[in-house]
């Protein structure tokens, strides 16, 4: 699964730490999501998208590998 | 999955402070048959059942003390909350539990096949604690150390 979190963060110029606090997770979790090492739960994905004022599909997208 | 049945975070530090010396103490007691003099209790069962694997454990409670200290402090460390609990921590905890059970039984299988007699007695004793110990090691490694080693942690 790909995500645009790093890009969106740069757009609004906030750190991983700030985003983490907003959605109530640790900074390591945000880092792991950005690095593609962790897939967030639906609720967390919704919260992240909501923080950027976007929909989930605008931030997260499926890859072919996800269908296996 | 919200973490359930976990102790408050404050228990973790207490656990670590007791665990490290307890492990050292336990290994020391086991290999040097160290006993605290006079630390005994009247046995509840007959003398003959206390002769295990050719070693006379008599009724000295030093090894029991070591075992209890390691067991309880390892449980405190393993089952208390992290400072910041979130969904990823819960997932890592679950994965680590599964991993440690697999590893523990893989090693036990090898030990059963290749270690015999008195030496196996030591295997059994350590095996009582290795599930928890492996879990503690892997859980903390994945959460705190792994990303630092592979330079993945971003400070921005």
mmCIF file with all atom_site columns, C-alpha atoms in Angstrom:
data_model
loop_
_atom_site.group_PDB
_atom_site.id
_atom_site.type_symbol
_atom_site.label_atom_id
_atom_site.label_alt_id
_atom_site.label_comp_id
_atom_site.label_asym_id
_atom_site.label_entity_id
_atom_site.label_seq_id
_atom_site.pdbx_PDB_ins_code
_atom_site.Cartn_x
_atom_site.Cartn_y
_atom_site.Cartn_z
_atom_site.occupancy
_atom_site.B_iso_or_equiv
_atom_site.pdbx_formal_charge
_atom_site.auth_seq_id
_atom_site.auth_comp_id
_atom_site.auth_asym_id
_atom_site.auth_atom_id
_atom_site.pdbx_PDB_model_num
ATOM 1   C CA . UNK A 1 1   ? 0.000   0.000   0.000  1.00 0.00 ? 1   UNK A CA 1
ATOM 2   C CA . UNK A 1 2   ? 1.362   3.384   -0.963 1.00 0.00 ? 2   UNK A CA 1
ATOM 3   C CA . UNK A 1 3   ? 0.739   6.565   0.939  1.00 0.00 ? 3   UNK A CA 1
ATOM 4   C CA . UNK A 1 4   ? 1.297   10.263  0.475  1.00 0.00 ? 4   UNK A CA 1
ATOM 5   C CA . UNK A 1 5   ? 1.654   11.155  4.132  1.00 0.00 ? 5   UNK A CA 1
ATOM 6   C CA . UNK A 1 6   ? 5.175   12.541  3.786  1.00 0.00 ? 6   UNK A CA 1
ATOM 7   C CA . UNK A 1 7   ? 4.065   14.755  0.879  1.00 0.00 ? 7   UNK A CA 1
ATOM 8   C CA . UNK A 1 8   ? 0.992   15.993  2.705  1.00 0.00 ? 8   UNK A CA 1
ATOM 9   C CA . UNK A 1 9   ? 3.083   16.693  5.786  1.00 0.00 ? 9   UNK A CA 1
ATOM 10  C CA . UNK A 1 10  ? 5.448   18.796  3.712  1.00 0.00 ? 10  UNK A CA 1
ATOM 11  C CA . UNK A 1 11  ? 2.512   20.680  2.198  1.00 0.00 ? 11  UNK A CA 1
ATOM 12  C CA . UNK A 1 12  ? 1.221   21.795  5.574  1.00 0.00 ? 12  UNK A CA 1
ATOM 13  C CA . UNK A 1 13  ? 4.729   21.793  7.052  1.00 0.00 ? 13  UNK A CA 1
ATOM 14  C CA . UNK A 1 14  ? 4.227   19.662  10.153 1.00 0.00 ? 14  UNK A CA 1
ATOM 15  C CA . UNK A 1 15  ? 6.596   17.141  11.711 1.00 0.00 ? 15  UNK A CA 1
ATOM 16  C CA . UNK A 1 16  ? 5.931   13.449  12.273 1.00 0.00 ? 16  UNK A CA 1
ATOM 17  C CA . UNK A 1 17  ? 5.705   14.236  15.970 1.00 0.00 ? 17  UNK A CA 1
ATOM 18  C CA . UNK A 1 18  ? 2.980   16.833  15.464 1.00 0.00 ? 18  UNK A CA 1
ATOM 19  C CA . UNK A 1 19  ? 0.937   14.548  13.231 1.00 0.00 ? 19  UNK A CA 1
ATOM 20  C CA . UNK A 1 20  ? 1.405   11.696  15.704 1.00 0.00 ? 20  UNK A CA 1
ATOM 21  C CA . UNK A 1 21  ? 0.066   13.760  18.554 1.00 0.00 ? 21  UNK A CA 1
ATOM 22  C CA . UNK A 1 22  ? -2.905  14.887  16.484 1.00 0.00 ? 22  UNK A CA 1
ATOM 23  C CA . UNK A 1 23  ? -4.005  11.326  15.712 1.00 0.00 ? 23  UNK A CA 1
ATOM 24  C CA . UNK A 1 24  ? -2.987  9.978   19.106 1.00 0.00 ? 24  UNK A CA 1
ATOM 25  C CA . UNK A 1 25  ? -0.242  7.528   18.126 1.00 0.00 ? 25  UNK A CA 1
ATOM 26  C CA . UNK A 1 26  ? 3.519   7.506   18.644 1.00 0.00 ? 26  UNK A CA 1
ATOM 27  C CA . UNK A 1 27  ? 5.980   9.155   16.267 1.00 0.00 ? 27  UNK A CA 1
ATOM 28  C CA . UNK A 1 28  ? 7.486   5.730   15.524 1.00 0.00 ? 28  UNK A CA 1
ATOM 29  C CA . UNK A 1 29  ? 4.104   4.570   14.262 1.00 0.00 ? 29  UNK A CA 1
ATOM 30  C CA . UNK A 1 30  ? 3.849   7.493   11.823 1.00 0.00 ? 30  UNK A CA 1
ATOM 31  C CA . UNK A 1 31  ? 7.411   6.779   10.701 1.00 0.00 ? 31  UNK A CA 1
ATOM 32  C CA . UNK A 1 32  ? 6.588   3.106   10.207 1.00 0.00 ? 32  UNK A CA 1
ATOM 33  C CA . UNK A 1 33  ? 3.471   3.969   8.171  1.00 0.00 ? 33  UNK A CA 1
ATOM 34  C CA . UNK A 1 34  ? 5.399   6.384   5.944  1.00 0.00 ? 34  UNK A CA 1
ATOM 35  C CA . UNK A 1 35  ? 8.110   3.781   5.406  1.00 0.00 ? 35  UNK A CA 1
ATOM 36  C CA . UNK A 1 36  ? 5.487   1.244   4.390  1.00 0.00 ? 36  UNK A CA 1
ATOM 37  C CA . UNK A 1 37  ? 6.382   -0.975  7.339  1.00 0.00 ? 37  UNK A CA 1
ATOM 38  C CA . UNK A 1 38  ? 3.025   -0.743  9.061  1.00 0.00 ? 38  UNK A CA 1
ATOM 39  C CA . UNK A 1 39  ? -0.516  -0.676  7.718  1.00 0.00 ? 39  UNK A CA 1
ATOM 40  C CA . UNK A 1 40  ? -2.724  1.566   9.860  1.00 0.00 ? 40  UNK A CA 1
ATOM 41  C CA . UNK A 1 41  ? -6.150  0.489   11.006 1.00 0.00 ? 41  UNK A CA 1
ATOM 42  C CA . UNK A 1 42  ? -9.170  1.928   9.231  1.00 0.00 ? 42  UNK A CA 1
ATOM 43  C CA . UNK A 1 43  ? -9.832  4.331   12.064 1.00 0.00 ? 43  UNK A CA 1
ATOM 44  C CA . UNK A 1 44  ? -6.272  5.598   12.109 1.00 0.00 ? 44  UNK A CA 1
ATOM 45  C CA . UNK A 1 45  ? -6.218  6.026   8.314  1.00 0.00 ? 45  UNK A CA 1
ATOM 46  C CA . UNK A 1 46  ? -9.442  8.022   8.535  1.00 0.00 ? 46  UNK A CA 1
ATOM 47  C CA . UNK A 1 47  ? -7.989  10.191  11.286 1.00 0.00 ? 47  UNK A CA 1
ATOM 48  C CA . UNK A 1 48  ? -4.807  10.855  9.312  1.00 0.00 ? 48  UNK A CA 1
ATOM 49  C CA . UNK A 1 49  ? -6.755  11.766  6.176  1.00 0.00 ? 49  UNK A CA 1
ATOM 50  C CA . UNK A 1 50  ? -9.075  13.950  8.204  1.00 0.00 ? 50  UNK A CA 1
ATOM 51  C CA . UNK A 1 51  ? -6.088  15.811  9.681  1.00 0.00 ? 51  UNK A CA 1
ATOM 52  C CA . UNK A 1 52  ? -5.012  16.800  6.186  1.00 0.00 ? 52  UNK A CA 1
ATOM 53  C CA . UNK A 1 53  ? -8.566  17.635  5.180  1.00 0.00 ? 53  UNK A CA 1
ATOM 54  C CA . UNK A 1 54  ? -8.555  14.929  2.543  1.00 0.00 ? 54  UNK A CA 1
ATOM 55  C CA . UNK A 1 55  ? -10.271 11.593  1.958  1.00 0.00 ? 55  UNK A CA 1
ATOM 56  C CA . UNK A 1 56  ? -8.601  8.269   2.703  1.00 0.00 ? 56  UNK A CA 1
ATOM 57  C CA . UNK A 1 57  ? -8.244  7.421   -1.001 1.00 0.00 ? 57  UNK A CA 1
ATOM 58  C CA . UNK A 1 58  ? -6.346  10.656  -1.590 1.00 0.00 ? 58  UNK A CA 1
ATOM 59  C CA . UNK A 1 59  ? -3.718  9.643   0.962  1.00 0.00 ? 59  UNK A CA 1
ATOM 60  C CA . UNK A 1 60  ? -3.593  5.845   0.697  1.00 0.00 ? 60  UNK A CA 1
ATOM 61  C CA . UNK A 1 61  ? -3.683  3.693   -2.427 1.00 0.00 ? 61  UNK A CA 1
ATOM 62  C CA . UNK A 1 62  ? -3.584  -0.046  -3.108 1.00 0.00 ? 62  UNK A CA 1
ATOM 63  C CA . UNK A 1 63  ? -0.760  -1.746  -4.933 1.00 0.00 ? 63  UNK A CA 1
ATOM 64  C CA . UNK A 1 64  ? -0.827  -5.033  -6.875 1.00 0.00 ? 64  UNK A CA 1
ATOM 65  C CA . UNK A 1 65  ? 0.990   -6.794  -4.054 1.00 0.00 ? 65  UNK A CA 1
ATOM 66  C CA . UNK A 1 66  ? -1.890  -6.002  -1.684 1.00 0.00 ? 66  UNK A CA 1
ATOM 67  C CA . UNK A 1 67  ? -4.205  -8.212  -3.692 1.00 0.00 ? 67  UNK A CA 1
ATOM 68  C CA . UNK A 1 68  ? -2.237  -11.397 -3.007 1.00 0.00 ? 68  UNK A CA 1
ATOM 69  C CA . UNK B 2 1   ? -7.016  -4.018  19.233 1.00 0.00 ? 1   UNK B CA 1
ATOM 70  C CA . UNK B 2 2   ? -6.804  -2.109  22.499 1.00 0.00 ? 2   UNK B CA 1
ATOM 71  C CA . UNK B 2 3   ? -4.400  -3.624  24.996 1.00 0.00 ? 3   UNK B CA 1
ATOM 72  C CA . UNK B 2 4   ? -6.225  -5.596  27.662 1.00 0.00 ? 4   UNK B CA 1
ATOM 73  C CA . UNK B 2 5   ? -5.072  -7.193  30.868 1.00 0.00 ? 5   UNK B CA 1
ATOM 74  C CA . UNK B 2 6   ? -1.852  -5.211  31.051 1.00 0.00 ? 6   UNK B CA 1
ATOM 75  C CA . UNK B 2 7   ? -0.300  -3.750  34.151 1.00 0.00 ? 7   UNK B CA 1
ATOM 76  C CA . UNK B 2 8   ? 0.282   0.007   34.454 1.00 0.00 ? 8   UNK B CA 1
ATOM 77  C CA . UNK B 2 9   ? 3.526   1.311   32.945 1.00 0.00 ? 9   UNK B CA 1
ATOM 78  C CA . UNK B 2 10  ? 5.083   2.004   36.346 1.00 0.00 ? 10  UNK B CA 1
ATOM 79  C CA . UNK B 2 11  ? 5.470   -1.735  36.945 1.00 0.00 ? 11  UNK B CA 1
ATOM 80  C CA . UNK B 2 12  ? 7.912   -2.065  34.064 1.00 0.00 ? 12  UNK B CA 1
ATOM 81  C CA . UNK B 2 13  ? 10.807  -0.238  35.704 1.00 0.00 ? 13  UNK B CA 1
ATOM 82  C CA . UNK B 2 14  ? 10.353  -2.199  38.935 1.00 0.00 ? 14  UNK B CA 1
ATOM 83  C CA . UNK B 2 15  ? 10.313  -5.362  36.845 1.00 0.00 ? 15  UNK B CA 1
ATOM 84  C CA . UNK B 2 16  ? 13.609  -4.556  35.120 1.00 0.00 ? 16  UNK B CA 1
ATOM 85  C CA . UNK B 2 17  ? 15.318  -3.594  38.361 1.00 0.00 ? 17  UNK B CA 1
ATOM 86  C CA . UNK B 2 18  ? 14.429  -6.980  39.864 1.00 0.00 ? 18  UNK B CA 1
ATOM 87  C CA . UNK B 2 19  ? 14.775  -9.061  36.685 1.00 0.00 ? 19  UNK B CA 1
ATOM 88  C CA . UNK B 2 20  ? 18.423  -8.460  35.768 1.00 0.00 ? 20  UNK B CA 1
ATOM 89  C CA . UNK B 2 21  ? 19.901  -9.352  39.164 1.00 0.00 ? 21  UNK B CA 1
ATOM 90  C CA . UNK B 2 22  ? 17.382  -12.197 39.531 1.00 0.00 ? 22  UNK B CA 1
ATOM 91  C CA . UNK B 2 23  ? 18.544  -13.805 36.308 1.00 0.00 ? 23  UNK B CA 1
ATOM 92  C CA . UNK B 2 24  ? 22.153  -13.475 37.417 1.00 0.00 ? 24  UNK B CA 1
ATOM 93  C CA . UNK B 2 25  ? 21.206  -14.877 40.821 1.00 0.00 ? 25  UNK B CA 1
ATOM 94  C CA . UNK B 2 26  ? 19.289  -17.742 39.245 1.00 0.00 ? 26  UNK B CA 1
ATOM 95  C CA . UNK B 2 27  ? 22.149  -18.747 36.967 1.00 0.00 ? 27  UNK B CA 1
ATOM 96  C CA . UNK B 2 28  ? 24.528  -18.477 39.908 1.00 0.00 ? 28  UNK B CA 1
ATOM 97  C CA . UNK B 2 29  ? 22.319  -20.647 42.133 1.00 0.00 ? 29  UNK B CA 1
ATOM 98  C CA . UNK B 2 30  ? 21.888  -23.192 39.379 1.00 0.00 ? 30  UNK B CA 1
ATOM 99  C CA . UNK B 2 31  ? 25.521  -23.622 38.419 1.00 0.00 ? 31  UNK B CA 1
ATOM 100 C CA . UNK B 2 32  ? 27.241  -23.230 41.733 1.00 0.00 ? 32  UNK B CA 1
ATOM 101 C CA . UNK B 2 33  ? 24.478  -24.864 43.786 1.00 0.00 ? 33  UNK B CA 1
ATOM 102 C CA . UNK B 2 34  ? 24.605  -21.855 45.995 1.00 0.00 ? 34  UNK B CA 1
ATOM 103 C CA . UNK B 2 35  ? 22.279  -21.942 48.952 1.00 0.00 ? 35  UNK B CA 1
ATOM 104 C CA . UNK B 2 36  ? 21.467  -19.317 51.507 1.00 0.00 ? 36  UNK B CA 1
ATOM 105 C CA . UNK B 2 37  ? 22.360  -21.059 54.728 1.00 0.00 ? 37  UNK B CA 1
ATOM 106 C CA . UNK B 2 38  ? 19.439  -21.807 56.965 1.00 0.00 ? 38  UNK B CA 1
ATOM 107 C CA . UNK B 2 39  ? 16.906  -20.797 54.287 1.00 0.00 ? 39  UNK B CA 1
ATOM 108 C CA . UNK B 2 40  ? 14.899  -23.971 54.629 1.00 0.00 ? 40  UNK B CA 1
ATOM 109 C CA . UNK B 2 41  ? 11.401  -25.135 55.195 1.00 0.00 ? 41  UNK B CA 1
ATOM 110 C CA . UNK B 2 42  ? 10.026  -28.370 56.609 1.00 0.00 ? 42  UNK B CA 1
ATOM 111 C CA . UNK B 2 43  ? 9.158   -30.513 53.621 1.00 0.00 ? 43  UNK B CA 1
ATOM 112 C CA . UNK B 2 44  ? 5.516   -31.270 52.936 1.00 0.00 ? 44  UNK B CA 1
ATOM 113 C CA . UNK B 2 45  ? 6.392   -34.533 51.250 1.00 0.00 ? 45  UNK B CA 1
ATOM 114 C CA . UNK B 2 46  ? 8.836   -37.368 51.864 1.00 0.00 ? 46  UNK B CA 1
ATOM 115 C CA . UNK B 2 47  ? 12.588  -37.025 51.494 1.00 0.00 ? 47  UNK B CA 1
ATOM 116 C CA . UNK B 2 48  ? 12.840  -39.513 48.636 1.00 0.00 ? 48  UNK B CA 1
ATOM 117 C CA . UNK B 2 49  ? 10.830  -37.385 46.235 1.00 0.00 ? 49  UNK B CA 1
ATOM 118 C CA . UNK B 2 50  ? 13.325  -34.566 46.685 1.00 0.00 ? 50  UNK B CA 1
ATOM 119 C CA . UNK B 2 51  ? 16.138  -36.446 44.960 1.00 0.00 ? 51  UNK B CA 1
ATOM 120 C CA . UNK B 2 52  ? 15.895  -35.215 41.385 1.00 0.00 ? 52  UNK B CA 1
ATOM 121 C CA . UNK B 2 53  ? 18.258  -36.208 38.580 1.00 0.00 ? 53  UNK B CA 1
ATOM 122 C CA . UNK B 2 54  ? 20.844  -37.366 41.080 1.00 0.00 ? 54  UNK B CA 1
ATOM 123 C CA . UNK B 2 55  ? 21.024  -34.001 42.770 1.00 0.00 ? 55  UNK B CA 1
ATOM 124 C CA . UNK B 2 56  ? 19.894  -33.604 46.306 1.00 0.00 ? 56  UNK B CA 1
ATOM 125 C CA . UNK B 2 57  ? 17.766  -30.495 46.496 1.00 0.00 ? 57  UNK B CA 1
ATOM 126 C CA . UNK B 2 58  ? 16.861  -31.334 50.072 1.00 0.00 ? 58  UNK B CA 1
ATOM 127 C CA . UNK B 2 59  ? 14.504  -28.664 51.261 1.00 0.00 ? 59  UNK B CA 1
ATOM 128 C CA . UNK B 2 60  ? 16.555  -25.531 50.779 1.00 0.00 ? 60  UNK B CA 1
ATOM 129 C CA . UNK B 2 61  ? 14.501  -22.773 49.250 1.00 0.00 ? 61  UNK B CA 1
ATOM 130 C CA . UNK B 2 62  ? 17.234  -20.713 47.585 1.00 0.00 ? 62  UNK B CA 1
ATOM 131 C CA . UNK B 2 63  ? 16.491  -22.055 44.132 1.00 0.00 ? 63  UNK B CA 1
ATOM 132 C CA . UNK B 2 64  ? 12.771  -21.549 44.714 1.00 0.00 ? 64  UNK B CA 1
ATOM 133 C CA . UNK B 2 65  ? 13.466  -17.953 45.642 1.00 0.00 ? 65  UNK B CA 1
ATOM 134 C CA . UNK B 2 66  ? 15.489  -17.447 42.475 1.00 0.00 ? 66  UNK B CA 1
ATOM 135 C CA . UNK B 2 67  ? 12.742  -18.996 40.349 1.00 0.00 ? 67  UNK B CA 1
ATOM 136 C CA . UNK B 2 68  ? 9.986   -16.910 41.893 1.00 0.00 ? 68  UNK B CA 1
ATOM 137 C CA . UNK B 2 69  ? 11.997  -13.693 41.527 1.00 0.00 ? 69  UNK B CA 1
ATOM 138 C CA . UNK B 2 70  ? 12.744  -14.335 37.856 1.00 0.00 ? 70  UNK B CA 1
ATOM 139 C CA . UNK B 2 71  ? 9.204   -15.429 37.079 1.00 0.00 ? 71  UNK B CA 1
ATOM 140 C CA . UNK B 2 72  ? 7.416   -12.527 38.719 1.00 0.00 ? 72  UNK B CA 1
ATOM 141 C CA . UNK B 2 73  ? 9.831   -9.833  37.527 1.00 0.00 ? 73  UNK B CA 1
ATOM 142 C CA . UNK B 2 74  ? 9.769   -11.207 33.960 1.00 0.00 ? 74  UNK B CA 1
ATOM 143 C CA . UNK B 2 75  ? 5.965   -11.069 34.064 1.00 0.00 ? 75  UNK B CA 1
ATOM 144 C CA . UNK B 2 76  ? 6.100   -7.495  35.303 1.00 0.00 ? 76  UNK B CA 1
ATOM 145 C CA . UNK B 2 77  ? 8.407   -6.489  32.458 1.00 0.00 ? 77  UNK B CA 1
ATOM 146 C CA . UNK B 2 78  ? 6.531   -8.439  29.783 1.00 0.00 ? 78  UNK B CA 1
ATOM 147 C CA . UNK B 2 79  ? 2.970   -7.567  30.748 1.00 0.00 ? 79  UNK B CA 1
ATOM 148 C CA . UNK B 2 80  ? 3.032   -3.916  31.706 1.00 0.00 ? 80  UNK B CA 1
ATOM 149 C CA . UNK B 2 81  ? 2.041   -1.213  29.273 1.00 0.00 ? 81  UNK B CA 1
ATOM 150 C CA . UNK B 2 82  ? 4.481   0.810   27.257 1.00 0.00 ? 82  UNK B CA 1
ATOM 151 C CA . UNK B 2 83  ? 4.690   4.503   28.001 1.00 0.00 ? 83  UNK B CA 1
ATOM 152 C CA . UNK B 2 84  ? 2.809   5.233   24.755 1.00 0.00 ? 84  UNK B CA 1
ATOM 153 C CA . UNK B 2 85  ? 0.439   2.447   23.809 1.00 0.00 ? 85  UNK B CA 1
ATOM 154 C CA . UNK B 2 86  ? -0.946  2.572   20.303 1.00 0.00 ? 86  UNK B CA 1
ATOM 155 C CA . UNK B 2 87  ? -2.170  0.060   17.726 1.00 0.00 ? 87  UNK B CA 1
ATOM 156 C CA . UNK B 2 88  ? 1.283   -0.666  16.338 1.00 0.00 ? 88  UNK B CA 1
ATOM 157 C CA . UNK B 2 89  ? 2.586   -1.519  19.818 1.00 0.00 ? 89  UNK B CA 1
ATOM 158 C CA . UNK B 2 90  ? -0.321  -3.957  20.236 1.00 0.00 ? 90  UNK B CA 1
ATOM 159 C CA . UNK B 2 91  ? 0.502   -5.598  16.924 1.00 0.00 ? 91  UNK B CA 1
ATOM 160 C CA . UNK B 2 92  ? 4.208   -5.907  17.763 1.00 0.00 ? 92  UNK B CA 1
ATOM 161 C CA . UNK B 2 93  ? 3.283   -7.374  21.145 1.00 0.00 ? 93  UNK B CA 1
ATOM 162 C CA . UNK B 2 94  ? 1.094   -10.051 19.537 1.00 0.00 ? 94  UNK B CA 1
ATOM 163 C CA . UNK B 2 95  ? 3.697   -10.883 16.889 1.00 0.00 ? 95  UNK B CA 1
ATOM 164 C CA . UNK B 2 96  ? 6.427   -11.117 19.492 1.00 0.00 ? 96  UNK B CA 1
ATOM 165 C CA . UNK B 2 97  ? 4.374   -13.485 21.653 1.00 0.00 ? 97  UNK B CA 1
ATOM 166 C CA . UNK B 2 98  ? 3.826   -15.776 18.684 1.00 0.00 ? 98  UNK B CA 1
ATOM 167 C CA . UNK B 2 99  ? 7.474   -15.574 17.646 1.00 0.00 ? 99  UNK B CA 1
ATOM 168 C CA . UNK B 2 100 ? 8.750   -16.374 21.127 1.00 0.00 ? 100 UNK B CA 1
ATOM 169 C CA . UNK B 2 101 ? 6.489   -19.435 21.458 1.00 0.00 ? 101 UNK B CA 1
ATOM 170 C CA . UNK B 2 102 ? 7.678   -20.733 18.068 1.00 0.00 ? 102 UNK B CA 1
ATOM 171 C CA . UNK B 2 103 ? 11.331  -20.121 18.936 1.00 0.00 ? 103 UNK B CA 1
ATOM 172 C CA . UNK B 2 104 ? 10.966  -21.643 22.386 1.00 0.00 ? 104 UNK B CA 1
ATOM 173 C CA . UNK B 2 105 ? 9.482   -24.881 21.067 1.00 0.00 ? 105 UNK B CA 1
ATOM 174 C CA . UNK B 2 106 ? 11.912  -25.117 18.168 1.00 0.00 ? 106 UNK B CA 1
ATOM 175 C CA . UNK B 2 107 ? 14.808  -24.927 20.628 1.00 0.00 ? 107 UNK B CA 1
ATOM 176 C CA . UNK B 2 108 ? 13.082  -27.323 23.021 1.00 0.00 ? 108 UNK B CA 1
ATOM 177 C CA . UNK B 2 109 ? 12.610  -29.831 20.217 1.00 0.00 ? 109 UNK B CA 1
ATOM 178 C CA . UNK B 2 110 ? 16.306  -29.667 19.366 1.00 0.00 ? 110 UNK B CA 1
ATOM 179 C CA . UNK B 2 111 ? 17.163  -30.017 23.063 1.00 0.00 ? 111 UNK B CA 1
ATOM 180 C CA . UNK B 2 112 ? 14.906  -33.038 23.483 1.00 0.00 ? 112 UNK B CA 1
ATOM 181 C CA . UNK B 2 113 ? 16.566  -34.720 20.527 1.00 0.00 ? 113 UNK B CA 1
ATOM 182 C CA . UNK B 2 114 ? 20.183  -33.983 21.381 1.00 0.00 ? 114 UNK B CA 1
ATOM 183 C CA . UNK B 2 115 ? 20.490  -33.426 25.142 1.00 0.00 ? 115 UNK B CA 1
ATOM 184 C CA . UNK B 2 116 ? 20.071  -36.250 27.620 1.00 0.00 ? 116 UNK B CA 1
ATOM 185 C CA . UNK B 2 117 ? 20.135  -37.223 31.259 1.00 0.00 ? 117 UNK B CA 1
ATOM 186 C CA . UNK B 2 118 ? 21.330  -34.696 33.765 1.00 0.00 ? 118 UNK B CA 1
ATOM 187 C CA . UNK B 2 119 ? 22.025  -31.972 31.243 1.00 0.00 ? 119 UNK B CA 1
ATOM 188 C CA . UNK B 2 120 ? 18.402  -32.070 30.148 1.00 0.00 ? 120 UNK B CA 1
ATOM 189 C CA . UNK B 2 121 ? 17.402  -31.170 33.678 1.00 0.00 ? 121 UNK B CA 1
ATOM 190 C CA . UNK B 2 122 ? 19.074  -27.818 33.115 1.00 0.00 ? 122 UNK B CA 1
ATOM 191 C CA . UNK B 2 123 ? 17.220  -27.456 29.817 1.00 0.00 ? 123 UNK B CA 1
ATOM 192 C CA . UNK B 2 124 ? 13.928  -27.977 31.585 1.00 0.00 ? 124 UNK B CA 1
ATOM 193 C CA . UNK B 2 125 ? 14.741  -25.400 34.203 1.00 0.00 ? 125 UNK B CA 1
ATOM 194 C CA . UNK B 2 126 ? 15.695  -22.724 31.682 1.00 0.00 ? 126 UNK B CA 1
ATOM 195 C CA . UNK B 2 127 ? 12.787  -23.650 29.434 1.00 0.00 ? 127 UNK B CA 1
ATOM 196 C CA . UNK B 2 128 ? 10.398  -22.562 32.166 1.00 0.00 ? 128 UNK B CA 1
ATOM 197 C CA . UNK B 2 129 ? 11.449  -18.980 31.572 1.00 0.00 ? 129 UNK B CA 1
ATOM 198 C CA . UNK B 2 130 ? 12.570  -18.736 27.977 1.00 0.00 ? 130 UNK B CA 1
ATOM 199 C CA . UNK B 2 131 ? 9.164   -17.968 26.439 1.00 0.00 ? 131 UNK B CA 1
ATOM 200 C CA . UNK B 2 132 ? 8.937   -14.804 28.503 1.00 0.00 ? 132 UNK B CA 1
ATOM 201 C CA . UNK B 2 133 ? 12.598  -13.915 28.035 1.00 0.00 ? 133 UNK B CA 1
ATOM 202 C CA . UNK B 2 134 ? 12.451  -14.339 24.241 1.00 0.00 ? 134 UNK B CA 1
ATOM 203 C CA . UNK B 2 135 ? 9.268   -12.267 24.149 1.00 0.00 ? 135 UNK B CA 1
ATOM 204 C CA . UNK B 2 136 ? 10.853  -9.477  26.189 1.00 0.00 ? 136 UNK B CA 1
ATOM 205 C CA . UNK B 2 137 ? 13.932  -9.453  23.960 1.00 0.00 ? 137 UNK B CA 1
ATOM 206 C CA . UNK B 2 138 ? 12.045  -9.404  20.656 1.00 0.00 ? 138 UNK B CA 1
ATOM 207 C CA . UNK B 2 139 ? 9.352   -6.948  21.748 1.00 0.00 ? 139 UNK B CA 1
ATOM 208 C CA . UNK B 2 140 ? 11.880  -4.396  22.942 1.00 0.00 ? 140 UNK B CA 1
ATOM 209 C CA . UNK B 2 141 ? 14.187  -5.003  19.972 1.00 0.00 ? 141 UNK B CA 1
ATOM 210 C CA . UNK B 2 142 ? 11.464  -4.328  17.391 1.00 0.00 ? 142 UNK B CA 1
ATOM 211 C CA . UNK B 2 143 ? 10.084  -1.303  19.206 1.00 0.00 ? 143 UNK B CA 1
ATOM 212 C CA . UNK B 2 144 ? 13.250  0.436   20.279 1.00 0.00 ? 144 UNK B CA 1
ATOM 213 C CA . UNK B 2 145 ? 16.382  -0.877  18.633 1.00 0.00 ? 145 UNK B CA 1
ATOM 214 C CA . UNK B 2 146 ? 15.620  -2.213  15.160 1.00 0.00 ? 146 UNK B CA 1
ATOM 215 C CA . UNK B 2 147 ? 15.062  1.091   13.405 1.00 0.00 ? 147 UNK B CA 1
ATOM 216 C CA . UNK B 2 148 ? 18.028  2.753   15.045 1.00 0.00 ? 148 UNK B CA 1
ATOM 217 C CA . UNK B 2 149 ? 20.353  0.033   13.758 1.00 0.00 ? 149 UNK B CA 1
ATOM 218 C CA . UNK B 2 150 ? 19.081  0.280   10.223 1.00 0.00 ? 150 UNK B CA 1
ATOM 219 C CA . UNK B 2 151 ? 19.074  4.080   10.253 1.00 0.00 ? 151 UNK B CA 1
ATOM 220 C CA . UNK B 2 152 ? 15.395  4.233   9.497  1.00 0.00 ? 152 UNK B CA 1
ATOM 221 C CA . UNK B 2 153 ? 14.308  6.445   12.353 1.00 0.00 ? 153 UNK B CA 1
ATOM 222 C CA . UNK B 2 154 ? 13.664  9.957   11.155 1.00 0.00 ? 154 UNK B CA 1
ATOM 223 C CA . UNK B 2 155 ? 13.983  12.796  13.588 1.00 0.00 ? 155 UNK B CA 1
ATOM 224 C CA . UNK B 2 156 ? 12.071  15.362  11.474 1.00 0.00 ? 156 UNK B CA 1
#
